Amino acid sequence: MKQKIPVEKNQYYDVVFEDLTHEGAGVAKVDGFPIFVPNALPDESGQIKVTRVKKGFAFGRLVELKEKSGYRTDAPCPIYKQCGGCQLQHIDYEGQLLYKQKQVKDVLERIGKLDLNQMTVHPTLGMKDPWHYRNKAQVPVAEREGGLIAGFYQQRSHEIIDMHKCFIQQTENDRAVQVIKQICNRYRIKAYNEERHKGWLRHIMVRYGAVSGEMMVVFITKTNEFPHKSNIVEEITTAFPNVKSIVQNINPKKTNVIFGDQTNVIWGEEYIYDFIGDVRFAISARSFYQVNPEQTKVLYDKALEYAELTGEETVIDAYCGIGTISLFLAKQAKKVYGVEIVPEAIEDAKRNADLNGIANVEFAVGEAETVIPKWYEQGIRADTLVVDPPRKGCDEALLRTIIEMKPKRVVYVSCNPGTLARDLRVLEDGGYVTREVQPVDMFPHTAHVECVVSLTLKVGGN
Ligand code: SAH
């Protein structure tokens, strides 16, 4: 029977908000029918106007807030609403951490059908100072009457808005973007225009090693020329003596993919270096490197704790990227095998192993779901297996191999609670028990939440 939709577009409703979506919007219900309303919090009430009605849900706009949540706060960033990079700045930090823990619990129950009484879902580990943490600024450039601007795409559009300060960006990066913008303006550098596919400078990227203090500047350009190169290089290196590398990446295509295939070092080194704990990493313009190094350490320490290594274990690190977790665990294991699909990341992983004099690691390029079954056939057995998959979670074939291989411990690092819950269900059905779930706040003020989960093989498990 077709159910009648109880709300209509452009109508006003008085509602109470019950929940937050995983994108940080408030959820209210009218006769059980959910309406998603940005900038509203659980336990608040107010009047909304319905803006869009779909089959099973609707969207609305907050017209008047009547009762306020105790967690509501004023977003410090003046462009918070236009930008869309952060979703939770209107919730105080304590509220954000609670919300992330609750979101993880809800999803484990709803999607994973997991019994929360059988495990511990810990309070979210947050930052002492949750601002200015991002170590990578990547800003699109455009031209306006007054010259170059650089900032961000306005929400749901390709309009570039000029930005002078970002509250979650490392202060040093912010300052570098501003100074580079001024230098380029002085030399009348032409910005790339997406619609006309004309102009030169597409993006400016700055990476900053928070521990090492080293900085890399990347110009992403349409062609491989570089007008006023020596002057621009000199001005940048004078303004920022900690710049160790200036790189040009050329992207001649009409695309919204940021990087092109060709990268040239135009001054200094190909890499900058940074540390997570006492492991040193070489980072190139294209390397994947965690954007919040302070919390990455917290995340990896938890993974290390859950791995329960004594020095005798064989460990497999699936989806290993540039080998960050592998190298972190290698010092306390007998042997670590890392596998990753991107060949350049594996080159970085090997370089990073050499850089740290770590010899008990082996890295392979390929799909985790193909390489690990081969290792299994060759007789390689992991005592602890770590997975850190992308948002879509683990491939089913990999989960099947884990269940067959029976490592004593599985440590699941996840950036998406939904796919985590789905995969935990499969592992539980295959003989594992989820013991502990630790949410870690890697991206304060955004709706993202990362988790580390410890699973053990059931005694006498099938
Ligand atoms: N553990 C790393 C990287 C995690 S991000 C760190 O903490 O830095 C997830 C990684 O999985 C990415 O590097 C991505 O390239 C890789 N990946 C995606 N699909 C894969 C697959 N099927 N097999 C192996 N690696 C894959």
GROMACS .gro file of C-alpha atoms and ligand atoms in nm:
model
  488
    1MET     CA    1   0.000   0.000   0.000
    2LYS     CA    2   0.131   0.344  -0.090
    3GLN     CA    3   0.195   0.543   0.223
    4LYS     CA    4   0.082   0.901   0.229
    5ILE     CA    5   0.367   1.151   0.266
    6PRO     CA    6   0.277   1.366   0.567
    7VAL     CA    7   0.468   1.684   0.462
    8GLU     CA    8   0.447   1.922   0.168
    9LYS     CA    9   0.700   2.145  -0.001
   10ASN     CA   10   0.702   2.510   0.110
   11GLN     CA   11   0.491   2.433   0.419
   12TYR     CA   12   0.596   2.523   0.774
   13TYR     CA   13   0.614   2.273   1.061
   14ASP     CA   14   0.697   2.293   1.429
   15VAL     CA   15   0.936   2.011   1.508
   16VAL     CA   16   1.169   1.862   1.769
   17PHE     CA   17   1.509   1.740   1.649
   18GLU     CA   18   1.601   1.388   1.755
   19ASP     CA   19   1.925   1.303   1.585
   20LEU     CA   20   2.204   1.407   1.347
   21THR     CA   21   2.275   1.252   1.007
   22HIS     CA   22   2.626   1.132   0.930
   23GLU     CA   23   2.666   1.458   0.738
   24GLY     CA   24   2.583   1.663   1.047
   25ALA     CA   25   2.227   1.774   0.959
   26GLY     CA   26   1.952   1.764   1.224
   27VAL     CA   27   1.679   1.500   1.191
   28ALA     CA   28   1.317   1.578   1.282
   29LYS     CA   29   1.015   1.357   1.225
   30VAL     CA   30   0.659   1.448   1.125
   31ASP     CA   31   0.434   1.144   1.175
   32GLY     CA   32   0.746   0.927   1.160
   33PHE     CA   33   0.860   1.081   0.829
   34PRO     CA   34   1.222   1.206   0.855
   35ILE     CA   35   1.319   1.560   0.755
   36PHE     CA   36   1.685   1.661   0.733
   37VAL     CA   37   1.759   2.017   0.841
   38PRO     CA   38   2.108   2.169   0.832
   39ASN     CA   39   2.225   2.362   1.138
   40ALA     CA   40   1.985   2.193   1.381
   41LEU     CA   41   2.086   1.977   1.677
   42PRO     CA   42   1.931   1.692   1.876
   43ASP     CA   43   1.709   1.815   2.163
   44GLU     CA   44   1.642   2.143   1.987
   45SER     CA   45   1.302   2.251   1.864
   46GLY     CA   46   1.189   2.508   1.616
   47GLN     CA   47   0.999   2.594   1.303
   48ILE     CA   48   1.114   2.459   0.967
   49LYS     CA   49   1.012   2.513   0.608
   50VAL     CA   50   1.018   2.201   0.391
   51THR     CA   51   1.229   2.268   0.082
   52ARG     CA   52   1.231   1.934  -0.099
   53VAL     CA   53   1.025   1.617  -0.064
   54LYS     CA   54   1.150   1.273  -0.169
   55LYS     CA   55   0.989   0.929  -0.140
   56GLY     CA   56   1.114   0.835   0.206
   57PHE     CA   57   1.244   1.164   0.346
   58ALA     CA   58   1.245   1.541   0.300
   59PHE     CA   59   1.481   1.836   0.339
   60GLY     CA   60   1.404   2.150   0.528
   61ARG     CA   61   1.542   2.486   0.634
   62LEU     CA   62   1.546   2.610   0.991
   63VAL     CA   63   1.324   2.920   1.009
   64GLU     CA   64   1.320   2.977   1.383
   65LEU     CA   65   1.503   2.803   1.663
   66LYS     CA   66   1.291   2.776   1.979
   67GLU     CA   67   1.481   2.554   2.223
   68LYS     CA   68   1.859   2.547   2.197
   69SER     CA   69   2.089   2.254   2.270
   70GLY     CA   70   2.346   2.297   2.546
   71TYR     CA   71   2.609   2.192   2.291
   72ARG     CA   72   2.526   2.472   2.048
   73THR     CA   73   2.800   2.728   2.000
   74ASP     CA   74   2.884   3.010   1.757
   75ALA     CA   75   3.099   2.890   1.468
   76PRO     CA   76   3.421   3.095   1.488
   77CYS     CA   77   3.480   3.085   1.113
   78PRO     CA   78   3.304   3.371   0.928
   79ILE     CA   79   3.270   3.168   0.606
   80TYR     CA   80   3.156   2.844   0.775
   81LYS     CA   81   2.817   2.835   0.602
   82GLN     CA   82   2.944   2.919   0.253
   83CYS     CA   83   3.240   2.683   0.255
   84GLY     CA   84   3.106   2.341   0.350
   85GLY     CA   85   3.452   2.208   0.440
   86CYS     CA   86   3.340   2.181   0.805
   87GLN     CA   87   2.994   2.063   0.910
   88LEU     CA   88   3.003   2.074   1.291
   89GLN     CA   89   3.143   2.413   1.393
   90HIS     CA   90   2.804   2.505   1.546
   91ILE     CA   91   2.849   2.220   1.801
   92ASP     CA   92   3.099   2.265   2.084
   93TYR     CA   93   3.389   2.020   2.084
   94GLU     CA   94   3.258   1.805   2.369
   95GLY     CA   95   2.929   1.771   2.180
   96GLN     CA   96   3.111   1.676   1.859
   97LEU     CA   97   3.302   1.396   2.032
   98LEU     CA   98   2.983   1.261   2.193
   99TYR     CA   99   2.799   1.278   1.862
  100LYS     CA  100   3.074   1.082   1.686
  101GLN     CA  101   3.069   0.807   1.948
  102LYS     CA  102   2.689   0.786   1.926
  103GLN     CA  103   2.700   0.773   1.548
  104VAL     CA  104   2.941   0.477   1.562
  105LYS     CA  105   2.722   0.293   1.816
  106ASP     CA  106   2.404   0.352   1.614
  107VAL     CA  107   2.558   0.225   1.292
  108LEU     CA  108   2.713  -0.085   1.454
  109GLU     CA  109   2.368  -0.179   1.582
  110ARG     CA  110   2.162  -0.077   1.280
  111ILE     CA  111   2.386  -0.196   0.994
  112GLY     CA  112   2.607  -0.453   1.167
  113LYS     CA  113   2.333  -0.598   1.392
  114LEU     CA  114   2.605  -0.613   1.657
  115ASP     CA  115   2.532  -0.655   2.026
  116LEU     CA  116   2.684  -0.352   2.198
  117ASN     CA  117   2.665  -0.531   2.537
  118GLN     CA  118   2.931  -0.772   2.411
  119MET     CA  119   3.188  -0.500   2.331
  120THR     CA  120   3.314  -0.164   2.447
  121VAL     CA  121   3.264   0.140   2.228
  122HIS     CA  122   3.495   0.393   2.391
  123PRO     CA  123   3.445   0.771   2.410
  124THR     CA  124   3.594   0.945   2.103
  125LEU     CA  125   3.960   1.040   2.144
  126GLY     CA  126   3.975   1.410   2.059
  127MET     CA  127   4.245   1.676   2.030
  128LYS     CA  128   4.349   1.908   2.313
  129ASP     CA  129   4.341   2.197   2.070
  130PRO     CA  130   4.115   2.096   1.782
  131TRP     CA  131   4.202   2.386   1.548
  132HIS     CA  132   4.469   2.446   1.282
  133TYR     CA  133   4.554   2.079   1.240
  134ARG     CA  134   4.553   2.021   0.860
  135ASN     CA  135   4.901   1.985   0.715
  136LYS     CA  136   4.795   2.019   0.352
  137ALA     CA  137   4.631   2.321   0.188
  138GLN     CA  138   4.506   2.270  -0.165
  139VAL     CA  139   4.333   2.578  -0.302
  140PRO     CA  140   4.180   2.652  -0.643
  141VAL     CA  141   4.285   2.980  -0.804
  142ALA     CA  142   4.072   3.223  -1.007
  143GLU     CA  143   4.093   3.574  -1.143
  144ARG     CA  144   3.880   3.869  -1.037
  145GLU     CA  145   3.891   4.238  -1.115
  146GLY     CA  146   4.150   4.299  -0.846
  147GLY     CA  147   4.379   4.009  -0.948
  148LEU     CA  148   4.421   3.650  -0.830
  149ILE     CA  149   4.205   3.497  -0.564
  150ALA     CA  150   4.251   3.155  -0.403
  151GLY     CA  151   4.025   2.977  -0.164
  152PHE     CA  152   3.749   2.721  -0.194
  153TYR     CA  153   3.452   2.625  -0.408
  154GLN     CA  154   3.129   2.759  -0.266
  155GLN     CA  155   2.902   2.473  -0.153
  156ARG     CA  156   2.736   2.292  -0.442
  157SER     CA  157   2.893   2.523  -0.703
  158HIS     CA  158   3.211   2.585  -0.892
  159GLU     CA  159   3.230   2.947  -0.787
  160ILE     CA  160   3.564   3.014  -0.617
  161ILE     CA  161   3.552   3.228  -0.302
  162ASP     CA  162   3.866   3.406  -0.182
  163MET     CA  163   3.984   3.289   0.159
  164HIS     CA  164   4.224   3.464   0.395
  165LYS     CA  165   4.223   3.223   0.685
  166CYS     CA  166   4.104   2.868   0.745
  167PHE     CA  167   4.038   2.763   1.104
  168ILE     CA  168   4.135   2.399   1.055
  169GLN     CA  169   4.445   2.468   0.845
  170GLN     CA  170   4.795   2.488   0.998
  171THR     CA  171   4.863   2.861   1.045
  172GLU     CA  172   5.191   2.827   0.857
  173ASN     CA  173   5.011   2.686   0.549
  174ASP     CA  174   4.752   2.960   0.558
  175ARG     CA  175   5.020   3.225   0.569
  176ALA     CA  176   5.208   3.061   0.281
  177VAL     CA  177   4.897   3.054   0.058
  178GLN     CA  178   4.839   3.426   0.123
  179VAL     CA  179   5.199   3.523   0.051
  180ILE     CA  180   5.217   3.310  -0.266
  181LYS     CA  181   4.893   3.467  -0.386
  182GLN     CA  182   5.045   3.815  -0.338
  183ILE     CA  183   5.370   3.717  -0.513
  184CYS     CA  184   5.179   3.573  -0.812
  185ASN     CA  185   4.968   3.887  -0.826
  186ARG     CA  186   5.280   4.105  -0.840
  187TYR     CA  187   5.403   3.909  -1.144
  188ARG     CA  188   5.057   3.922  -1.301
  189ILE     CA  189   5.026   3.545  -1.317
  190LYS     CA  190   4.718   3.430  -1.507
  191ALA     CA  191   4.474   3.202  -1.328
  192TYR     CA  192   4.323   2.907  -1.509
  193ASN     CA  193   3.961   2.949  -1.609
  194GLU     CA  194   3.771   2.623  -1.594
  195GLU     CA  195   3.491   2.718  -1.833
  196ARG     CA  196   3.710   2.864  -2.107
  197HIS     CA  197   3.996   2.617  -2.043
  198LYS     CA  198   4.236   2.914  -2.064
  199GLY     CA  199   4.499   3.061  -1.831
  200TRP     CA  200   4.780   2.896  -1.639
  201LEU     CA  201   4.766   2.853  -1.258
  202ARG     CA  202   4.500   2.600  -1.152
  203HIS     CA  203   4.575   2.520  -0.787
  204ILE     CA  204   4.828   2.610  -0.520
  205MET     CA  205   4.915   2.334  -0.275
  206VAL     CA  206   5.124   2.370   0.039
  207ARG     CA  207   5.233   2.078   0.259
  208TYR     CA  208   5.384   2.134   0.598
  209GLY     CA  209   5.560   1.884   0.821
  210ALA     CA  210   5.429   1.982   1.164
  211VAL     CA  211   5.715   1.807   1.344
  212SER     CA  212   6.002   1.874   1.100
  213GLY     CA  213   5.888   2.227   1.009
  214GLU     CA  214   5.968   2.153   0.641
  215MET     CA  215   5.744   2.298   0.372
  216MET     CA  216   5.665   2.205   0.011
  217VAL     CA  217   5.496   2.434  -0.241
  218VAL     CA  218   5.324   2.286  -0.547
  219PHE     CA  219   5.201   2.489  -0.845
  220ILE     CA  220   4.945   2.297  -1.051
  221THR     CA  221   4.944   2.455  -1.395
  222LYS     CA  222   4.788   2.405  -1.738
  223THR     CA  223   5.115   2.417  -1.934
  224ASN     CA  224   5.478   2.334  -1.855
  225GLU     CA  225   5.610   2.688  -1.897
  226PHE     CA  226   5.673   2.885  -1.574
  227PRO     CA  227   5.665   3.263  -1.616
  228HIS     CA  228   5.902   3.460  -1.384
  229LYS     CA  229   6.021   3.132  -1.235
  230SER     CA  230   6.346   3.247  -1.075
  231ASN     CA  231   6.191   3.560  -0.924
  232ILE     CA  232   5.896   3.372  -0.785
  233VAL     CA  233   6.120   3.098  -0.641
  234GLU     CA  234   6.344   3.358  -0.480
  235GLU     CA  235   6.055   3.547  -0.324
  236ILE     CA  236   5.901   3.229  -0.182
  237THR     CA  237   6.226   3.097  -0.036
  238THR     CA  238   6.306   3.437   0.115
  239ALA     CA  239   5.962   3.467   0.275
  240PHE     CA  240   5.971   3.104   0.395
  241PRO     CA  241   6.323   2.978   0.470
  242ASN     CA  242   6.170   2.644   0.576
  243VAL     CA  243   6.060   2.571   0.217
  244LYS     CA  244   6.262   2.268   0.106
  245SER     CA  245   6.084   2.185  -0.217
  246ILE     CA  246   5.903   2.376  -0.493
  247VAL     CA  247   5.729   2.158  -0.748
  248GLN     CA  248   5.527   2.213  -1.065
  249ASN     CA  249   5.259   1.965  -1.163
  250ILE     CA  250   5.117   1.999  -1.512
  251ASN     CA  251   4.752   1.924  -1.579
  252PRO     CA  252   4.657   2.022  -1.937
  253LYS     CA  253   4.317   1.848  -1.927
  254LYS     CA  254   3.968   1.993  -1.904
  255THR     CA  255   3.880   1.810  -1.585
  256ASN     CA  256   3.809   1.877  -1.220
  257VAL     CA  257   4.070   1.620  -1.118
  258ILE     CA  258   4.338   1.834  -0.953
  259PHE     CA  259   4.667   1.669  -1.050
  260GLY     CA  260   4.807   1.592  -1.395
  261ASP     CA  261   5.054   1.313  -1.475
  262GLN     CA  262   5.373   1.520  -1.505
  263THR     CA  263   5.556   1.655  -1.200
  264ASN     CA  264   5.879   1.860  -1.218
  265VAL     CA  265   6.087   1.975  -0.925
  266ILE     CA  266   6.164   2.340  -1.000
  267TRP     CA  267   6.366   2.416  -0.687
  268GLY     CA  268   6.512   2.212  -0.401
  269GLU     CA  269   6.425   1.851  -0.320
  270GLU     CA  270   6.165   1.612  -0.449
  271TYR     CA  271   6.058   1.532  -0.092
  272ILE     CA  272   5.998   1.691   0.242
  273TYR     CA  273   6.025   1.486   0.560
  274ASP     CA  274   5.802   1.452   0.860
  275PHE     CA  275   5.762   1.224   1.161
  276ILE     CA  276   5.479   1.021   1.311
  277GLY     CA  277   5.612   0.919   1.650
  278ASP     CA  278   5.976   0.835   1.582
  279VAL     CA  279   5.918   0.702   1.229
  280ARG     CA  280   6.040   0.939   0.957
  281PHE     CA  281   5.848   0.974   0.631
  282ALA     CA  282   5.944   1.117   0.291
  283ILE     CA  283   5.647   1.297   0.138
  284SER     CA  284   5.632   1.390  -0.231
  285ALA     CA  285   5.379   1.616  -0.404
  286ARG     CA  286   5.154   1.322  -0.490
  287SER     CA  287   5.208   1.098  -0.184
  288PHE     CA  288   4.913   1.011   0.032
  289TYR     CA  289   4.995   1.132   0.383
  290GLN     CA  290   4.754   1.164   0.673
  291VAL     CA  291   4.640   1.526   0.707
  292ASN     CA  292   4.628   1.535   1.087
  293PRO     CA  293   4.960   1.395   1.208
  294GLU     CA  294   4.892   1.449   1.579
  295GLN     CA  295   4.579   1.234   1.571
  296THR     CA  296   4.740   0.986   1.331
  297LYS     CA  297   4.983   0.906   1.612
  298VAL     CA  298   4.685   0.850   1.846
  299LEU     CA  299   4.521   0.623   1.587
  300TYR     CA  300   4.836   0.419   1.520
  301ASP     CA  301   4.918   0.387   1.891
  302LYS     CA  302   4.573   0.235   1.936
  303ALA     CA  303   4.628   0.000   1.639
  304LEU     CA  304   4.960  -0.101   1.797
  305GLU     CA  305   4.796  -0.163   2.135
  306TYR     CA  306   4.521  -0.377   1.977
  307ALA     CA  307   4.780  -0.571   1.775
  308GLU     CA  308   4.928  -0.696   2.109
  309LEU     CA  309   5.272  -0.760   1.963
  310THR     CA  310   5.553  -0.927   2.157
  311GLY     CA  311   5.818  -0.933   1.883
  312GLU     CA  312   5.739  -1.287   1.767
  313GLU     CA  313   5.445  -1.216   1.538
  314THR     CA  314   5.392  -1.211   1.165
  315VAL     CA  315   5.169  -0.918   1.072
  316ILE     CA  316   4.986  -0.839   0.747
  317ASP     CA  317   4.897  -0.474   0.684
  318ALA     CA  318   4.630  -0.463   0.412
  319TYR     CA  319   4.569  -0.130   0.231
  320CYS     CA  320   4.903  -0.008   0.364
  321GLY     CA  321   4.941   0.316   0.161
  322ILE     CA  322   5.296   0.448   0.206
  323GLY     CA  323   5.357   0.191   0.479
  324THR     CA  324   5.276   0.412   0.775
  325ILE     CA  325   5.107   0.146   0.990
  326SER     CA  326   5.347  -0.129   0.870
  327LEU     CA  327   5.652   0.069   0.982
  328PHE     CA  328   5.486   0.167   1.306
  329LEU     CA  329   5.423  -0.202   1.388
  330ALA     CA  330   5.747  -0.344   1.244
  331LYS     CA  331   5.958  -0.242   1.542
  332GLN     CA  332   5.753  -0.471   1.766
  333ALA     CA  333   5.687  -0.763   1.530
  334LYS     CA  334   5.899  -1.035   1.375
  335LYS     CA  335   5.786  -0.960   1.021
  336VAL     CA  336   5.536  -0.729   0.853
  337TYR     CA  337   5.389  -0.775   0.504
  338GLY     CA  338   5.221  -0.468   0.352
  339VAL     CA  339   4.999  -0.463   0.043
  340GLU     CA  340   4.863  -0.164  -0.146
  341ILE     CA  341   4.713  -0.106  -0.492
  342VAL     CA  342   4.896   0.218  -0.588
  343PRO     CA  343   5.250   0.141  -0.717
  344GLU     CA  344   5.390   0.486  -0.625
  345ALA     CA  345   5.270   0.442  -0.267
  346ILE     CA  346   5.462   0.113  -0.245
  347GLU     CA  347   5.774   0.287  -0.379
  348ASP     CA  348   5.731   0.542  -0.099
  349ALA     CA  349   5.675   0.261   0.154
  350LYS     CA  350   6.003   0.092   0.055
  351ARG     CA  351   6.190   0.423   0.068
  352ASN     CA  352   6.043   0.493   0.411
  353ALA     CA  353   6.150   0.150   0.537
  354ASP     CA  354   6.510   0.219   0.419
  355LEU     CA  355   6.502   0.569   0.563
  356ASN     CA  356   6.428   0.424   0.906
  357GLY     CA  357   6.658   0.123   0.875
  358ILE     CA  358   6.360  -0.112   0.911
  359ALA     CA  359   6.445  -0.444   0.742
  360ASN     CA  360   6.170  -0.681   0.859
  361VAL     CA  361   5.905  -0.548   0.620
  362GLU     CA  362   5.807  -0.659   0.273
  363PHE     CA  363   5.576  -0.462   0.047
  364ALA     CA  364   5.373  -0.578  -0.252
  365VAL     CA  365   5.171  -0.390  -0.513
  366GLY     CA  366   4.826  -0.528  -0.585
  367GLU     CA  367   4.474  -0.572  -0.460
  368ALA     CA  368   4.463  -0.691  -0.101
  369GLU     CA  369   4.191  -0.938  -0.201
  370THR     CA  370   4.421  -1.094  -0.465
  371VAL     CA  371   4.764  -1.073  -0.301
  372ILE     CA  372   4.668  -1.200   0.048
  373PRO     CA  373   4.503  -1.522  -0.082
  374LYS     CA  374   4.829  -1.584  -0.278
  375TRP     CA  375   5.036  -1.531   0.034
  376TYR     CA  376   4.806  -1.774   0.211
  377GLU     CA  377   4.861  -2.036  -0.062
  378GLN     CA  378   5.236  -1.983  -0.025
  379GLY     CA  379   5.206  -2.070   0.342
  380ILE     CA  380   5.228  -1.721   0.492
  381ARG     CA  381   5.018  -1.700   0.810
  382ALA     CA  382   4.952  -1.380   1.000
  383ASP     CA  383   4.915  -1.375   1.377
  384THR     CA  384   4.773  -1.025   1.351
  385LEU     CA  385   4.610  -0.883   1.042
  386VAL     CA  386   4.550  -0.511   1.007
  387VAL     CA  387   4.310  -0.363   0.751
  388ASP     CA  388   4.273   0.009   0.675
  389PRO     CA  389   4.049   0.014   0.367
  390PRO     CA  390   3.909   0.316   0.179
  391ARG     CA  391   3.549   0.429   0.244
  392LYS     CA  392   3.393   0.138   0.059
  393GLY     CA  393   3.537  -0.107   0.314
  394CYS     CA  394   3.700  -0.448   0.262
  395ASP     CA  395   3.644  -0.661  -0.043
  396GLU     CA  396   3.440  -0.974   0.034
  397ALA     CA  397   3.715  -1.200  -0.101
  398LEU     CA  398   3.956  -1.049   0.152
  399LEU     CA  399   3.714  -1.110   0.439
  400ARG     CA  400   3.675  -1.473   0.325
  401THR     CA  401   4.054  -1.517   0.321
  402ILE     CA  402   4.084  -1.371   0.672
  403ILE     CA  403   3.821  -1.616   0.797
  404GLU     CA  404   4.014  -1.902   0.634
  405MET     CA  405   4.358  -1.787   0.749
  406LYS     CA  406   4.237  -1.738   1.107
  407PRO     CA  407   4.483  -1.478   1.238
  408LYS     CA  408   4.440  -1.460   1.617
  409ARG     CA  409   4.378  -1.089   1.600
  410VAL     CA  410   4.230  -0.856   1.344
  411VAL     CA  411   4.274  -0.480   1.384
  412TYR     CA  412   4.028  -0.290   1.166
  413VAL     CA  413   4.106   0.078   1.102
  414SER     CA  414   3.808   0.243   0.936
  415CYS     CA  415   3.713   0.584   0.798
  416ASN     CA  416   3.352   0.485   0.738
  417PRO     CA  417   3.141   0.340   1.024
  418GLY     CA  418   2.879   0.210   0.777
  419THR     CA  419   3.110  -0.023   0.584
  420LEU     CA  420   3.295  -0.106   0.908
  421ALA     CA  421   2.967  -0.234   1.060
  422ARG     CA  422   2.890  -0.439   0.748
  423ASP     CA  423   3.237  -0.601   0.751
  424LEU     CA  424   3.232  -0.668   1.127
  425ARG     CA  425   2.910  -0.864   1.075
  426VAL     CA  426   3.087  -1.087   0.818
  427LEU     CA  427   3.388  -1.138   1.047
  428GLU     CA  428   3.162  -1.217   1.345
  429ASP     CA  429   2.971  -1.473   1.139
  430GLY     CA  430   3.308  -1.619   1.040
  431GLY     CA  431   3.424  -1.681   1.397
  432TYR     CA  432   3.554  -1.345   1.525
  433VAL     CA  433   3.442  -1.144   1.826
  434THR     CA  434   3.448  -0.765   1.823
  435ARG     CA  435   3.608  -0.663   2.154
  436GLU     CA  436   3.675  -0.292   2.146
  437VAL     CA  437   3.585  -0.002   1.922
  438GLN     CA  438   3.782   0.320   1.960
  439PRO     CA  439   3.653   0.623   1.768
  440VAL     CA  440   3.932   0.874   1.700
  441ASP     CA  441   3.868   1.233   1.592
  442MET     CA  442   4.101   1.275   1.296
  443PHE     CA  443   3.903   1.563   1.144
  444PRO     CA  444   3.761   1.793   1.414
  445HIS     CA  445   3.466   2.013   1.304
  446THR     CA  446   3.388   1.785   1.011
  447ALA     CA  447   3.138   1.500   1.026
  448HIS     CA  448   3.408   1.237   0.962
  449VAL     CA  449   3.493   0.979   1.224
  450GLU     CA  450   3.771   0.722   1.220
  451CYS     CA  451   3.764   0.402   1.429
  452VAL     CA  452   4.013   0.138   1.540
  453VAL     CA  453   3.855  -0.196   1.624
  454SER     CA  454   4.003  -0.499   1.794
  455LEU     CA  455   3.870  -0.844   1.702
  456THR     CA  456   3.987  -1.180   1.826
  457LEU     CA  457   3.926  -1.529   1.702
  458LYS     CA  458   3.663  -1.705   1.913
  459VAL     CA  459   3.817  -1.986   2.114
  460GLY     CA  460   3.717  -2.305   1.932
  461GLY     CA  461   3.590  -2.075   1.655
  462ASN     CA  462   3.466  -2.230   1.335
  463SAH     N1  463   4.710   0.261   0.595
  463SAH     C1  464   4.745   0.378   0.520
  463SAH     C2  465   4.652   0.412   0.404
  463SAH     C3  466   4.505   0.391   0.423
  463SAH     S1  467   4.404   0.464   0.298
  463SAH     C4  468   4.763   0.496   0.613
  463SAH     O1  469   4.721   0.492   0.728
  463SAH     O2  470   4.821   0.596   0.572
  463SAH     C5  471   4.350   0.322   0.206
  463SAH     C6  472   4.450   0.274   0.104
  463SAH     O3  473   4.396   0.159   0.037
  463SAH     C7  474   4.484   0.373  -0.006
  463SAH     O4  475   4.623   0.391  -0.008
  463SAH     C8  476   4.436   0.304  -0.136
  463SAH     O5  477   4.519   0.331  -0.247
  463SAH     C9  478   4.441   0.159  -0.098
  463SAH     N2  479   4.354   0.065  -0.171
  463SAH    C10  480   4.231   0.087  -0.223
  463SAH     N3  481   4.179  -0.027  -0.271
  463SAH    C11  482   4.270  -0.125  -0.249
  463SAH    C12  483   4.273  -0.267  -0.274
  463SAH     N4  484   4.170  -0.328  -0.332
  463SAH     N5  485   4.382  -0.335  -0.236
  463SAH    C13  486   4.487  -0.274  -0.176
  463SAH     N6  487   4.490  -0.141  -0.149
  463SAH    C14  488   4.382  -0.067  -0.185
   0.00000   0.00000   0.00000
